[in-house]
CSV table of C-alpha atoms in Angstrom, one decimal:
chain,number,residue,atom,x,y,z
A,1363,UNK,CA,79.1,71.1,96.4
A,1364,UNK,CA,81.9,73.3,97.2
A,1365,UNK,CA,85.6,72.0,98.1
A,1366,UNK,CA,87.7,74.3,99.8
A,1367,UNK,CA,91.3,73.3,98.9
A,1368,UNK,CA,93.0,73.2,102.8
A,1369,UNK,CA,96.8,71.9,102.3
A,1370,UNK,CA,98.4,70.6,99.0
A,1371,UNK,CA,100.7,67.3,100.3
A,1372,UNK,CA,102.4,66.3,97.2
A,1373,UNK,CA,102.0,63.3,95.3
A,1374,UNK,CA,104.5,60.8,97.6
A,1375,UNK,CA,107.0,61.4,100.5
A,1376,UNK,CA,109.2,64.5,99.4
A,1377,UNK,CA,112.5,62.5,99.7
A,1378,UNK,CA,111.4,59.9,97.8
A,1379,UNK,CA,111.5,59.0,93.9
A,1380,UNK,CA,108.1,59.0,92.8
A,1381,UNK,CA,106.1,58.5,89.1
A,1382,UNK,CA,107.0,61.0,86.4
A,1383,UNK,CA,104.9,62.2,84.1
A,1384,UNK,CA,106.1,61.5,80.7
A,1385,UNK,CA,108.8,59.4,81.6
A,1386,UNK,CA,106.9,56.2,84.1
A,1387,UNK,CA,105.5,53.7,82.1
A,1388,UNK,CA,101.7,53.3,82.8
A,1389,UNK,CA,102.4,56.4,85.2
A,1390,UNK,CA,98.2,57.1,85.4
A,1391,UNK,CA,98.4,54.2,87.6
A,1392,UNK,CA,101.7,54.0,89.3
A,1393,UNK,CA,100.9,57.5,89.9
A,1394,UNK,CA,97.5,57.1,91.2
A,1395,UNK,CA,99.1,53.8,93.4
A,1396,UNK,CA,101.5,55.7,94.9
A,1397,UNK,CA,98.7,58.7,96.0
A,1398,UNK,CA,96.8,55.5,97.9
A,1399,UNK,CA,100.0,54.5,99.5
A,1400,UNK,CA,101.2,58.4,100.2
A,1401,UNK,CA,97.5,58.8,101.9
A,1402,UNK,CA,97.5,55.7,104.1
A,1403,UNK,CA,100.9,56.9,105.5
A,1404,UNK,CA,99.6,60.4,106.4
A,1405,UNK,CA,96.8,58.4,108.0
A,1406,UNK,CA,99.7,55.8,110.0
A,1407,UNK,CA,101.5,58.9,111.3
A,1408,UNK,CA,98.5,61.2,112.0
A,1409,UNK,CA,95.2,58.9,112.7
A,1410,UNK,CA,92.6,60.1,109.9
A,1411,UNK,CA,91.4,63.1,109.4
A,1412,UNK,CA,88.7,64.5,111.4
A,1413,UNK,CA,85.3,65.1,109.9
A,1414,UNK,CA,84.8,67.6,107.7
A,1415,UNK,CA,88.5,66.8,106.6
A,1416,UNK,CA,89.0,64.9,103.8
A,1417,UNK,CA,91.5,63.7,101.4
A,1418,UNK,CA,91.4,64.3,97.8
A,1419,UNK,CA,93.4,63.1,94.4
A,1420,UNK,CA,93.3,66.6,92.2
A,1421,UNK,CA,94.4,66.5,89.3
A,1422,UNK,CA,97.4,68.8,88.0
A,1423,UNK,CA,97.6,70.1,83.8
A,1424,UNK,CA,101.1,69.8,82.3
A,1425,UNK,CA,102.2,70.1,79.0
A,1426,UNK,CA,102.7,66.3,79.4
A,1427,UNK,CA,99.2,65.5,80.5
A,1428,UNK,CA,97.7,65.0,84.2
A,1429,UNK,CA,99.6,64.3,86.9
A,1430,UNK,CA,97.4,64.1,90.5
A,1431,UNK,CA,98.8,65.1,94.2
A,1432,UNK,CA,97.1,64.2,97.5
A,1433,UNK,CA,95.5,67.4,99.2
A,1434,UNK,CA,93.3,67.6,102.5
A,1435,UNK,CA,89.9,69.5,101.9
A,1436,UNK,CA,87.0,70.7,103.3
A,1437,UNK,CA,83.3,71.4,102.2
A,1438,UNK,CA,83.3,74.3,104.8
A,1439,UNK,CA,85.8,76.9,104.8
A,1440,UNK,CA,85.2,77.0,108.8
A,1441,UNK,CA,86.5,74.5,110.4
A,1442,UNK,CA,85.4,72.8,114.3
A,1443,UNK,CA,88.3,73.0,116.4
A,1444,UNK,CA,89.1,69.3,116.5
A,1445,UNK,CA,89.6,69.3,112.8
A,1446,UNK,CA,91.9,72.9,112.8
A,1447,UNK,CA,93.8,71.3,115.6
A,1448,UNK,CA,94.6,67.6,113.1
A,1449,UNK,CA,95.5,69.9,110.5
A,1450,UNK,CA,97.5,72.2,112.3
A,1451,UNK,CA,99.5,69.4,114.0
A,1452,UNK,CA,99.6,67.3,110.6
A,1453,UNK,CA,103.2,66.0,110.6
A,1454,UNK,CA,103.5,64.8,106.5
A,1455,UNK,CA,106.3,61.6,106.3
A,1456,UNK,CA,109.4,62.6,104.2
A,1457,UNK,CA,110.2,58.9,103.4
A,1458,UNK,CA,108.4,55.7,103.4
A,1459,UNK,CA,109.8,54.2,106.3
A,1460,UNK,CA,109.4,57.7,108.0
A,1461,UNK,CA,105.5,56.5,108.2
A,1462,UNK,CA,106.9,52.7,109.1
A,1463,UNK,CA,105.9,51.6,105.2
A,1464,UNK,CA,107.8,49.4,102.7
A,1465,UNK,CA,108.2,51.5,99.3
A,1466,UNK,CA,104.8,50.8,97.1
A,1467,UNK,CA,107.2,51.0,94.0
A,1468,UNK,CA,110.0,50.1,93.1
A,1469,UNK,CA,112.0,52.1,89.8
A,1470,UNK,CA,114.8,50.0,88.7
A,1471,UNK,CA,116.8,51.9,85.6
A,1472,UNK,CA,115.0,52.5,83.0
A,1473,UNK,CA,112.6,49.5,83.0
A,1474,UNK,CA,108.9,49.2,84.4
A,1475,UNK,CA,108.4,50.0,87.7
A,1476,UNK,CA,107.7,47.1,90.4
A,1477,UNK,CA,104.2,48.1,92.1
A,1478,UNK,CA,103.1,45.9,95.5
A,1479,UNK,CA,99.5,45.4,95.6
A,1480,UNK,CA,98.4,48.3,98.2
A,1481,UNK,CA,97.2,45.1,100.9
A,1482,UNK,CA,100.8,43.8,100.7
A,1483,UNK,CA,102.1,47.7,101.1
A,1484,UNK,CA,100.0,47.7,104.2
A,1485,UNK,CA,100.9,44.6,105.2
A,1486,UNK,CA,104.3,44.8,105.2
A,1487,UNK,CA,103.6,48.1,107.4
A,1488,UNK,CA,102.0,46.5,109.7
A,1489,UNK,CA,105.0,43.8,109.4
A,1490,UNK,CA,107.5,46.7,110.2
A,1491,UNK,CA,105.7,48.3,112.8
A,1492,UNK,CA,104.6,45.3,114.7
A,1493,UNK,CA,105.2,44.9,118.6
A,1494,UNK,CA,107.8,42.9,120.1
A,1495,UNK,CA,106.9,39.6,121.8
A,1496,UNK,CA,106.4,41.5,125.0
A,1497,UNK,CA,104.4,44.0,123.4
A,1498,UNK,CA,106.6,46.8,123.4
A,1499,UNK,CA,107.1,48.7,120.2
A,1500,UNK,CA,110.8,49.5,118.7
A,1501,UNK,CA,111.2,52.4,118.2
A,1502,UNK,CA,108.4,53.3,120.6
A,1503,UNK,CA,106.4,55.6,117.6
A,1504,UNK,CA,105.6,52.4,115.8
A,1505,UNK,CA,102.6,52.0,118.8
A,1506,UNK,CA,100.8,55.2,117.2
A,1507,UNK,CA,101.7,54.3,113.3
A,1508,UNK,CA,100.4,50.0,114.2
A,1509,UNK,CA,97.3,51.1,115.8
A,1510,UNK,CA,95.9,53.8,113.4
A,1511,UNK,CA,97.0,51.6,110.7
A,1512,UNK,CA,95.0,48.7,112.0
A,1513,UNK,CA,92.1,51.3,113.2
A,1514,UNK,CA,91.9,52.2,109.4
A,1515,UNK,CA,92.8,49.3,107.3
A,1516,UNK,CA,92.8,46.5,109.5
A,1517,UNK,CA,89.5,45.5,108.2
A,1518,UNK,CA,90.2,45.6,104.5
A,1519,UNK,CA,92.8,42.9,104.9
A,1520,UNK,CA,90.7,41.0,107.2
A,1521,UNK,CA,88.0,41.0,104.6
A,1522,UNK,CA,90.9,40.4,102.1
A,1523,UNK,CA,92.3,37.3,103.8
A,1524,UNK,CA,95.6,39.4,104.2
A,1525,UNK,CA,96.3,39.4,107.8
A,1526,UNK,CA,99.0,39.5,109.2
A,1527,UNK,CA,101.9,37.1,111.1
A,1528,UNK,CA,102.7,38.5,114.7
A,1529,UNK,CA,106.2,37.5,115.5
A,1530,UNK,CA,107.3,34.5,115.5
A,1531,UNK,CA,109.4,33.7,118.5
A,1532,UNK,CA,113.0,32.8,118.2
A,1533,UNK,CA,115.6,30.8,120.1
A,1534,UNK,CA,116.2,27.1,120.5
C-alpha cells in the first residue's frame, strides 16, 4: 500500500534536548520513547488525527546509523475536508509543557538518560493538566489538552491500573 508522506514533525518538541544519534546511550530506544511521547502530545494539543491521517515513525539514514522522526501520512494523496482542515490547523508543541507533559527523559551530563515509563509520562500529564476542585482548568487550555488526553489514553491506564489522583483538597 502506498503512504503519501503529508508533514515531517521532528523527532521531539523543537526546543527541547532530545536523543542523539551516536552520542545517547541505548538511543534506538530513548529515541523511539521519545517519538511515543512527541506523538501523544501532538494528539493532547490537537485531538487525533482524522481518518485517513495517520502517524508514522520513519526512519532517517546517517552516517551514524538510523535515527526515526514522527511524520503524519496518508494512504490517499486526496484528502476529505475534515482531515485537510486537522492538518491545516495542526499546532506542533515547541516544549513539553507547551502540550501540558512532564519531560519523558531526562539527560543529565554525560551519563544515561532517565526514561519515565510512557503511562507515568501520561500520567503526570494528566496530573498537570487536571481541573481545579471547582472544575475549572488553569490556564483554561488545559480543558482541550485533559480531555483529548483522556479521550485517547485514558483507557490504557485504566487497563494499566495507572489512574490517576484528582486533587486532593487542601486547608485545615
Amino acid at each position: 500500500m502506498t503512504c503519501h508522506r503529508l508533514l515531517e514533525l521532528g523527532a521531539a518538541p523543537a526546543n527541547e534536548p532530545c536523543a542523539q544519534l551516536g552520542r545517547t546511550p541505548d538511543f534506538e530506544r530513548v529515541n523511539r520513547h521519545e517519538l511515543r511521547a512527541f506523538q501523544a502530545a501532538v494528539i493532547a494539543v490537537n485531538g487525533a488525527p482524522p481518518a485517513p491521517l495517520e502517524f508514522a515513525a520513519i526512519a532517517n539514514a546517517h552516517d551514524f546509523g538510523a535515527y526515526w522522526t514522527l511524520w503524519i501520512v496518508s494512504p490517499v494523496a486526496v484528502l476529505p475536508q475534515g482531515a485537510r482542515r486537522w492538518l491545516d490547523g495542526l499546532d506542533v508543541p515547541s516544549s513539553w509543557i507547551s502540550a501540558g507533559f512532564p519531560p519523558p527523559v531526562t539527560y543529565a551530563g554525560s551519563g544515561l538518560p532517565c526514561v519515565r515509563p510512557f503511562a507515568d509520562v501520561i500520567a503526570g500529564a494528566l496530573q498537570i493538566t487536571r481541573p481545579r476542585e471547582d472544575g475549572s482548568f488553569f490556564p483554561p487550555a488545559n480543558a482541550v489538552l485533559h480531555r483529548n488526553l483522556e479521550a485517547n489514553y485514558g483507557p490504557m491506564l485504566a487497563a494499566r491500573g495507572t489512574g490517576v489522583t484528582p486533587a486532593m483538597p487542601t486547608g485545615g
